[in-house]
PDB file of C-alpha atoms in Angstrom:
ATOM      1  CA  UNK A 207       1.519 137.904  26.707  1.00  0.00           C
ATOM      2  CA  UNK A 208       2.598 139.536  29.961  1.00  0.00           C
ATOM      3  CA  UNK A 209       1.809 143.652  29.734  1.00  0.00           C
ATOM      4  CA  UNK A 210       3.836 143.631  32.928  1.00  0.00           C
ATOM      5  CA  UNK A 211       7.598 142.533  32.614  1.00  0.00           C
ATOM      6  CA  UNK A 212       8.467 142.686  36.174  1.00  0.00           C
ATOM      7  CA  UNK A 213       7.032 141.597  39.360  1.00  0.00           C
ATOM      8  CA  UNK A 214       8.202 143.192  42.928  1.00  0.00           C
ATOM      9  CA  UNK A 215       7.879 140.846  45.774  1.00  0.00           C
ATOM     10  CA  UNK A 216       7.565 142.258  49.797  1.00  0.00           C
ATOM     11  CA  UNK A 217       6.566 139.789  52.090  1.00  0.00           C
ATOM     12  CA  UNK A 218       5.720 139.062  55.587  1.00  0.00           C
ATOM     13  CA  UNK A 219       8.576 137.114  56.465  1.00  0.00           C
ATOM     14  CA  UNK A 220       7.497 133.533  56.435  1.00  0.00           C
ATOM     15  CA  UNK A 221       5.037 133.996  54.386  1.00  0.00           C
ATOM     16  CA  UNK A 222       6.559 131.909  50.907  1.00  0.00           C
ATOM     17  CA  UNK A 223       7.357 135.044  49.069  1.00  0.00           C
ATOM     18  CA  UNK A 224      10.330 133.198  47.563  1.00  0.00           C
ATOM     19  CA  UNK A 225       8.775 129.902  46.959  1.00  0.00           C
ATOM     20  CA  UNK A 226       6.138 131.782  44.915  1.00  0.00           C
ATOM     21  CA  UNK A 227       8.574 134.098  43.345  1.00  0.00           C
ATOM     22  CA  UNK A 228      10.451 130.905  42.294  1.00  0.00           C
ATOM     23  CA  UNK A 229       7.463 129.463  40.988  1.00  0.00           C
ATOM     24  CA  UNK A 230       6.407 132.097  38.843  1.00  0.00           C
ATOM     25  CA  UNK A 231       9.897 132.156  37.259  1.00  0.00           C
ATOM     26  CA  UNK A 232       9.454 129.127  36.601  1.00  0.00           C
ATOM     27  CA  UNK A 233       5.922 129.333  34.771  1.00  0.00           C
ATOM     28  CA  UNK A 234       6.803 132.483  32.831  1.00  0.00           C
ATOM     29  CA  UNK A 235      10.408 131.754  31.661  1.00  0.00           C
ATOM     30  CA  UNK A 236      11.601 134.503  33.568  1.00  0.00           C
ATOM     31  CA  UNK A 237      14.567 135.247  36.313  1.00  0.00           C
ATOM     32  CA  UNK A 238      13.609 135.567  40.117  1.00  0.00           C
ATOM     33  CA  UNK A 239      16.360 137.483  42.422  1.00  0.00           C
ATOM     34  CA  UNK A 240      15.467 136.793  46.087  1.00  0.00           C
ATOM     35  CA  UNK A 241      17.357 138.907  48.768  1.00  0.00           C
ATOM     36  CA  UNK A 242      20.690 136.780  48.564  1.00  0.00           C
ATOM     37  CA  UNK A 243      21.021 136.882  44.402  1.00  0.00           C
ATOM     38  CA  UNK A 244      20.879 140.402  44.681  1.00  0.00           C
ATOM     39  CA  UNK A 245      23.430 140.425  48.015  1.00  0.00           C
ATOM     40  CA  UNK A 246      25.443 139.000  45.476  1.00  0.00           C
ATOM     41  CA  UNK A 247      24.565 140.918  42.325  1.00  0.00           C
ATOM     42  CA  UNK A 248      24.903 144.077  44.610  1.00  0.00           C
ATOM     43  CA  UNK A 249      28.445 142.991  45.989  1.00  0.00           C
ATOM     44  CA  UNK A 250      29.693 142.046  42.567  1.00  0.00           C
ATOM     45  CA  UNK A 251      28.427 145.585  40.687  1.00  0.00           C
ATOM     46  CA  UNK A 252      29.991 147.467  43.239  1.00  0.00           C
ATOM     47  CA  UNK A 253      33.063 145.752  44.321  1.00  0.00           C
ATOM     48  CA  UNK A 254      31.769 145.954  47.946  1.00  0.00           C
ATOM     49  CA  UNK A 255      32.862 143.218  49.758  1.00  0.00           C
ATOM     50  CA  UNK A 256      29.330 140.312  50.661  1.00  0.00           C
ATOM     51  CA  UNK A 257      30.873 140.392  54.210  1.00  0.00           C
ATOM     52  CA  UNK A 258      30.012 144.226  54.693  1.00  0.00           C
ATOM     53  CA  UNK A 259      26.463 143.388  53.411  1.00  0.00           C
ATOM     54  CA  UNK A 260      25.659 140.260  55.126  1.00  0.00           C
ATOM     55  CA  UNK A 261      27.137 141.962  58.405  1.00  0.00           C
ATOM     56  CA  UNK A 262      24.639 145.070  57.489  1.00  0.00           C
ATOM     57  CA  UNK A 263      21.907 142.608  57.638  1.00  0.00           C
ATOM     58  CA  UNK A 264      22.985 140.827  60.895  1.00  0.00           C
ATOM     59  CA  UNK A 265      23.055 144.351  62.757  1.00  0.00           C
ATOM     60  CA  UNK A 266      19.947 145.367  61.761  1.00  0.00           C
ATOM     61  CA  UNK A 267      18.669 141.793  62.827  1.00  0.00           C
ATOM     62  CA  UNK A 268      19.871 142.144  65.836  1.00  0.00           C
ATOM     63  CA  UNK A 269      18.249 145.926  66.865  1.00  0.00           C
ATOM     64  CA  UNK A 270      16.507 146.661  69.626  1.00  0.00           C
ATOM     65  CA  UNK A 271      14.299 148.974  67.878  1.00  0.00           C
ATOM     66  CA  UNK A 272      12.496 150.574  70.860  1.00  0.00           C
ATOM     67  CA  UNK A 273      15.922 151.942  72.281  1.00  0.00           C
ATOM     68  CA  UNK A 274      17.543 151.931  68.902  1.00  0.00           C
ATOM     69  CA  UNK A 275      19.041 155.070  67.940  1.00  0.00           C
ATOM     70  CA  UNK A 276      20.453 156.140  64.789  1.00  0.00           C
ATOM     71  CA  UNK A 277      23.613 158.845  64.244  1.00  0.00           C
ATOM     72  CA  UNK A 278      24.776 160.504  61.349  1.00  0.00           C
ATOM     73  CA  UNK A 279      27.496 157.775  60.193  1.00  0.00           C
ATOM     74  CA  UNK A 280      24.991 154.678  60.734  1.00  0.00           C
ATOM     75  CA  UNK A 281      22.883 157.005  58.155  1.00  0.00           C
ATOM     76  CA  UNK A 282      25.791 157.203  55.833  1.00  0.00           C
ATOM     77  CA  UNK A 283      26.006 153.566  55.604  1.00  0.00           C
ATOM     78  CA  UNK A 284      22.474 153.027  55.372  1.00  0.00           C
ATOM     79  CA  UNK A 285      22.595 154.925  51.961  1.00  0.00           C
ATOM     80  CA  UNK A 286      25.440 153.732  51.156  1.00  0.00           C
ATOM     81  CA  UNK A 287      24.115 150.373  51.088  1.00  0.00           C
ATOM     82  CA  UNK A 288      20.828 151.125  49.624  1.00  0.00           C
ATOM     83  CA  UNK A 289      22.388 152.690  46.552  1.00  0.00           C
ATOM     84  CA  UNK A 290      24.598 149.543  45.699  1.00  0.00           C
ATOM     85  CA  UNK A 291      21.362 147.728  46.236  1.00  0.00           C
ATOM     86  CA  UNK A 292      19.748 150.098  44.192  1.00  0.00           C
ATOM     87  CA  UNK A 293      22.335 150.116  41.305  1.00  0.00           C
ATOM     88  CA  UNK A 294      21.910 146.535  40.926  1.00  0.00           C
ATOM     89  CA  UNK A 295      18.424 146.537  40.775  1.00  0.00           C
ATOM     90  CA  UNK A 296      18.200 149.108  38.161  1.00  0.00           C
ATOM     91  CA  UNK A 297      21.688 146.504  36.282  1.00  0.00           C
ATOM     92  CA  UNK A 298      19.156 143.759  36.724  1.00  0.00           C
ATOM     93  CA  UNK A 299      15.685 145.306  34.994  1.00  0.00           C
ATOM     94  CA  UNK A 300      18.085 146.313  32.362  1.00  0.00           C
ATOM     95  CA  UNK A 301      18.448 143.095  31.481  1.00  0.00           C
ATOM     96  CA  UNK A 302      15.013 142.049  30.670  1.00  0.00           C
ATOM     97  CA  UNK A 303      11.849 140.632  32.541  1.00  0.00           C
ATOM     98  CA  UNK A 304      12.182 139.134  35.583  1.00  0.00           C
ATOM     99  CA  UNK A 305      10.417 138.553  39.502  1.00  0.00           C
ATOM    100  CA  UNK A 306      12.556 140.970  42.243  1.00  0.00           C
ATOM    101  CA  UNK A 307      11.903 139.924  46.049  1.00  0.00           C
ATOM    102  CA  UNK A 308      12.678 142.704  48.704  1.00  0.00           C
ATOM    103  CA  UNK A 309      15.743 144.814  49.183  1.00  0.00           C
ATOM    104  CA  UNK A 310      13.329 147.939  48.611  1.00  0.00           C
ATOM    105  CA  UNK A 311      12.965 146.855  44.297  1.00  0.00           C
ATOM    106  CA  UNK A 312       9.460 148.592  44.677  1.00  0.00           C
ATOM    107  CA  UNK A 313      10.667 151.931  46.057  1.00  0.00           C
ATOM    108  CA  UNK A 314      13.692 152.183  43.529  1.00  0.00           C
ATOM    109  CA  UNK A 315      11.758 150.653  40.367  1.00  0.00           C
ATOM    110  CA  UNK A 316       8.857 153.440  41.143  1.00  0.00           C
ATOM    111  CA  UNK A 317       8.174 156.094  38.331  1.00  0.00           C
ATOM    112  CA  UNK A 318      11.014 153.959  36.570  1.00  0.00           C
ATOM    113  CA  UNK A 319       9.183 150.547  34.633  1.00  0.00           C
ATOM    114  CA  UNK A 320       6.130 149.363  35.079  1.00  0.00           C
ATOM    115  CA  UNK A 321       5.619 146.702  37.163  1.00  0.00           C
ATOM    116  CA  UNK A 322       3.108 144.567  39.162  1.00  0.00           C
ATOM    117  CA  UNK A 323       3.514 145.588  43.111  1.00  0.00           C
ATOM    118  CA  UNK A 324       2.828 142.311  45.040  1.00  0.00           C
ATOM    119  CA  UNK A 325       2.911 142.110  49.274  1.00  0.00           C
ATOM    120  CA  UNK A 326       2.495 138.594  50.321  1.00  0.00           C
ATOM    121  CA  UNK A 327       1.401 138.179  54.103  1.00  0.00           C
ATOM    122  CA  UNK A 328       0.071 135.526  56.572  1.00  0.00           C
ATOM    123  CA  UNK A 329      -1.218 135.618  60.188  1.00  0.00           C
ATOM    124  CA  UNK A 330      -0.581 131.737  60.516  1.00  0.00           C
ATOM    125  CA  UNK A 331       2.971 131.584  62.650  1.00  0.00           C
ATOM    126  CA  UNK A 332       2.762 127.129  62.603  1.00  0.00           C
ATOM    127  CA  UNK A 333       2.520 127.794  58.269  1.00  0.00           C
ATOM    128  CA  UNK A 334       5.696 130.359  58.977  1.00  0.00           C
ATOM    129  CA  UNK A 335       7.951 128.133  61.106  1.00  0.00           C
ATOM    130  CA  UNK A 336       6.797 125.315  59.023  1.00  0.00           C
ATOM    131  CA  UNK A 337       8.953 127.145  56.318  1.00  0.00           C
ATOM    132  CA  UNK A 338      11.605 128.367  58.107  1.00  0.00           C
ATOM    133  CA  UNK A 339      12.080 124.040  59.307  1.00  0.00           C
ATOM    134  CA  UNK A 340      11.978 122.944  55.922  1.00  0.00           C
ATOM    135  CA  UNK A 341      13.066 125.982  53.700  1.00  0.00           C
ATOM    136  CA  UNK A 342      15.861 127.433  55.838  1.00  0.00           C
ATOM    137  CA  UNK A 343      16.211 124.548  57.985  1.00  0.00           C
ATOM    138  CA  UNK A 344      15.689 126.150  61.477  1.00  0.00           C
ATOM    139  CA  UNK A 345      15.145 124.368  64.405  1.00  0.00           C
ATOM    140  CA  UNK A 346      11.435 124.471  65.373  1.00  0.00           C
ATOM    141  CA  UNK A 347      12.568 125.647  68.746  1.00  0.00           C
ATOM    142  CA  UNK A 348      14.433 128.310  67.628  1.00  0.00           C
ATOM    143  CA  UNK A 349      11.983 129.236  64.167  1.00  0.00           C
ATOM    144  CA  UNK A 350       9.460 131.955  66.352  1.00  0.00           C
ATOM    145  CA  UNK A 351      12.778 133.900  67.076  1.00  0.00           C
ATOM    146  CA  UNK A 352      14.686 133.403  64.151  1.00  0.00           C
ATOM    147  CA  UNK A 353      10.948 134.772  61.930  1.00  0.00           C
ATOM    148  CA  UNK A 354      10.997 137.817  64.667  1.00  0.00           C
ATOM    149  CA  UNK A 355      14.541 138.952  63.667  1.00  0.00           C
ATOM    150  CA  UNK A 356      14.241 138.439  59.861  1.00  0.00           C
ATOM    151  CA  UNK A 357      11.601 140.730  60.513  1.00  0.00           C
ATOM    152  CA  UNK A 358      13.175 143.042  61.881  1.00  0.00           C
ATOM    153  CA  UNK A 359      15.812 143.289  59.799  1.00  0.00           C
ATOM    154  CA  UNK A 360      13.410 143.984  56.578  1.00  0.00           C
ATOM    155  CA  UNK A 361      11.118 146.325  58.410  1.00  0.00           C
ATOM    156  CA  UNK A 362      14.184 148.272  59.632  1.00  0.00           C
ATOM    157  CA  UNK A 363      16.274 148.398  56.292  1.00  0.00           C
ATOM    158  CA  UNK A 364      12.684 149.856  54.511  1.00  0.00           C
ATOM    159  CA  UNK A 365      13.057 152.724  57.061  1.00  0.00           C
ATOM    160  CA  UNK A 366      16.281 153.285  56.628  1.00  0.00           C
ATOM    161  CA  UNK A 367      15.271 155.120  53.091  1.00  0.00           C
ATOM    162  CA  UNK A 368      11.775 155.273  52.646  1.00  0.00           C
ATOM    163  CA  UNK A 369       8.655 157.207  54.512  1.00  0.00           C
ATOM    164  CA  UNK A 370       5.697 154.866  53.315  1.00  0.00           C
ATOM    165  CA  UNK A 371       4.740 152.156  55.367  1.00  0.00           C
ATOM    166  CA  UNK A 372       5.715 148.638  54.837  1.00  0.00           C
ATOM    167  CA  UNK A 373       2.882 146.554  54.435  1.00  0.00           C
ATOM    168  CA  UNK A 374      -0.133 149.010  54.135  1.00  0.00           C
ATOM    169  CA  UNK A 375      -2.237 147.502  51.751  1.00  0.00           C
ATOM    170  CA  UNK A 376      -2.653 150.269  49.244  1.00  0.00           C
ATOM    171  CA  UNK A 377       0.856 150.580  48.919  1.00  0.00           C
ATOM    172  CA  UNK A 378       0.672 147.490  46.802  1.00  0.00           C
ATOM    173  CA  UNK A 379      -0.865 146.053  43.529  1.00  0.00           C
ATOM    174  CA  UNK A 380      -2.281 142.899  44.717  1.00  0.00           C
ATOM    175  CA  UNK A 381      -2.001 141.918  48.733  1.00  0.00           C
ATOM    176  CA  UNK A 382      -1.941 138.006  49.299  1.00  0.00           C
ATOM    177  CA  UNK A 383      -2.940 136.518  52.573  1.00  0.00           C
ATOM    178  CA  UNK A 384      -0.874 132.965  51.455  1.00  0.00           C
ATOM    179  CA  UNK A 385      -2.166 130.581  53.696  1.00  0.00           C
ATOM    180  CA  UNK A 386      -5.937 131.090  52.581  1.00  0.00           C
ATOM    181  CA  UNK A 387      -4.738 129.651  49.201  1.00  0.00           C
ATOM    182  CA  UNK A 388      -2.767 127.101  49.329  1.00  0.00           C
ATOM    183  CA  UNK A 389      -2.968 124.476  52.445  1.00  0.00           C
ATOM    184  CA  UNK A 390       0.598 123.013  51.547  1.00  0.00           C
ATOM    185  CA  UNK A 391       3.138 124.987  53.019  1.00  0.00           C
ATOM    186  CA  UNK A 392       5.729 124.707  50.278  1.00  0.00           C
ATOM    187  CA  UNK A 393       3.156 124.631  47.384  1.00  0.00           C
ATOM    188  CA  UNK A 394       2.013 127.933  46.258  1.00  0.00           C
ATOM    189  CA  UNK A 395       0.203 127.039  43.408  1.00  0.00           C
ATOM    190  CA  UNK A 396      -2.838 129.031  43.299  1.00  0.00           C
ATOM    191  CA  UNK A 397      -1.095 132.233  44.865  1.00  0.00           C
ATOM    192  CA  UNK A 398       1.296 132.072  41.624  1.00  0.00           C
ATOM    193  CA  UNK A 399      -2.225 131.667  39.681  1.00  0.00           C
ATOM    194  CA  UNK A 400      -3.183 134.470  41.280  1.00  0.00           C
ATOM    195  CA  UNK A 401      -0.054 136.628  40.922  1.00  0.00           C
ATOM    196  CA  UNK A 402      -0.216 135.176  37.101  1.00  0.00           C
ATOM    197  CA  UNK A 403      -3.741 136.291  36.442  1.00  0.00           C
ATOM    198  CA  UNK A 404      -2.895 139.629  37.611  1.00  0.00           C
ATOM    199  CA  UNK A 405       0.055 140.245  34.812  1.00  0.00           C
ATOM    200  CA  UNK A 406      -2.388 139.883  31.790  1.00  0.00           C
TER     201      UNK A 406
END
C-alpha cells in the first residue's frame, strides 16, 4: 500500500518526466495529468477558452528573458492563469490518487496533501532530442531549439508565482538524473522503480 497518494512531477525538459509519469500510472492503477490534461482540465473548470492558455504558453516560449520585462497587466494574467491552473489541480486531487506533471502542482499542493515531490533531470542533450524525435516528433534539426524554448517557457511560468528555485535539489523529495538509469530513451523502467520504492 502506497502511504503517498499523489506524486508531483518537475522535470528538466527532455528529461522523460511524462513517459515515467505514464508509467507509474500505469503500475499503480492510478491517473497521470501531464501539462496538456490539465490545459484541458484547467480550460474546462473555468470556462477559459484552451486558445488563451496555449497562447500563454507560446509567449512565454518565445521570451527573451534577459531583456524581458514584466508590467502590471502581464502580472494580472500571470495570476490569472495560475489560479485556473491551480483550481484544477486542487478539482483533480479531490478526486482521488493520482501522478501530476508540472504546471506548478508542487507549489499549490504544498501544506495541502501529502505527496511525494519528484524533479527528474538529465545533462545528456542526444537522450533529450532523442525524445523530442520520437515523443513529440521534432525534427532533429530543429529538437536543440525546440528543448531551449520548452524550457523557457516552464522556468518562466514557475517565476511568474513562486520565489523558490526551480530545480534546486532540496526543493524536492527524490531528484532523478534519468539517463544514469535507464539506457533506452523511451523506457524508464528502473526510474519508475525508483519513484515506486520511494511511495512505500
Amino acid at each position: 500500500m502506497m502511504k503517498k497518494k499523489y506524486i508531483v512531477l518537475t522535470s528538466e525538459y527532455g528529461s522523460g518526466a511524462r513517459l515515467i509519469g505514464k508509467r507509474l500510472a500505469k503500475d499503480l492503477g492510478i491517473k497521470f495529468y501531464g501539462e496538456e490534461d490539465l490545459l484541458i482540465k484547467a480550460a474546462k473548470e473555468s470556462g477559459m477558452d484552451e486558445k488563451v492558455l496555449r497562447e500563454y504558453d507560446e509567449k512565454l516560449a518565445n521570451v527573451d528573458f534577459n531583456n524581458s520585462t514584466t508590467g502590471d497587466s502581464e502580472s494580472d494574467i500571470a495570476a490569472e492563469i495560475f489560479n485556473v491552473y491551480a483550481s484544477a489541480i486542487l478539482k483533480v486531487v479531490e478526486e482521488g490518487p493520482c501522478i501530476l506533471m508540472e504546471r506548478g502542482a508542487d507549489i499549490v499542493l504544498k501544506d495541502k496533501v501529502d505527496f511525494l515531490n519528484v524533479y527528474t533531470y538529465t545533462s545528456e542533450l542526444d537522450k533529450k532530442i532523442e525524445r523530442c524525435m520520437r515523443v513529440v516528433g521534432v525534427a532533429e534539426q530543429d529538437a536543440p531549439k525546440f528543448i531551449e524554448s520548452q524550457s523557457m517557457q516552464r522556468k518562466l511560468y514557475y517565476q511568474s508565482f513562486s520565489s523558490i528555485e526551480r530545480g534546486k535539489m532540496n526543493e524536492y523529495d527524490l531528484c532523478i538524473n534519468t539517463d544514469k538509469f535507464d539506457a533506452d530513451a523511451l523506457e524508464m523502467e528502473k526510474c519508475a522503480a525508483i519513484i515506486k520504492a520511494a511511495l512505500l
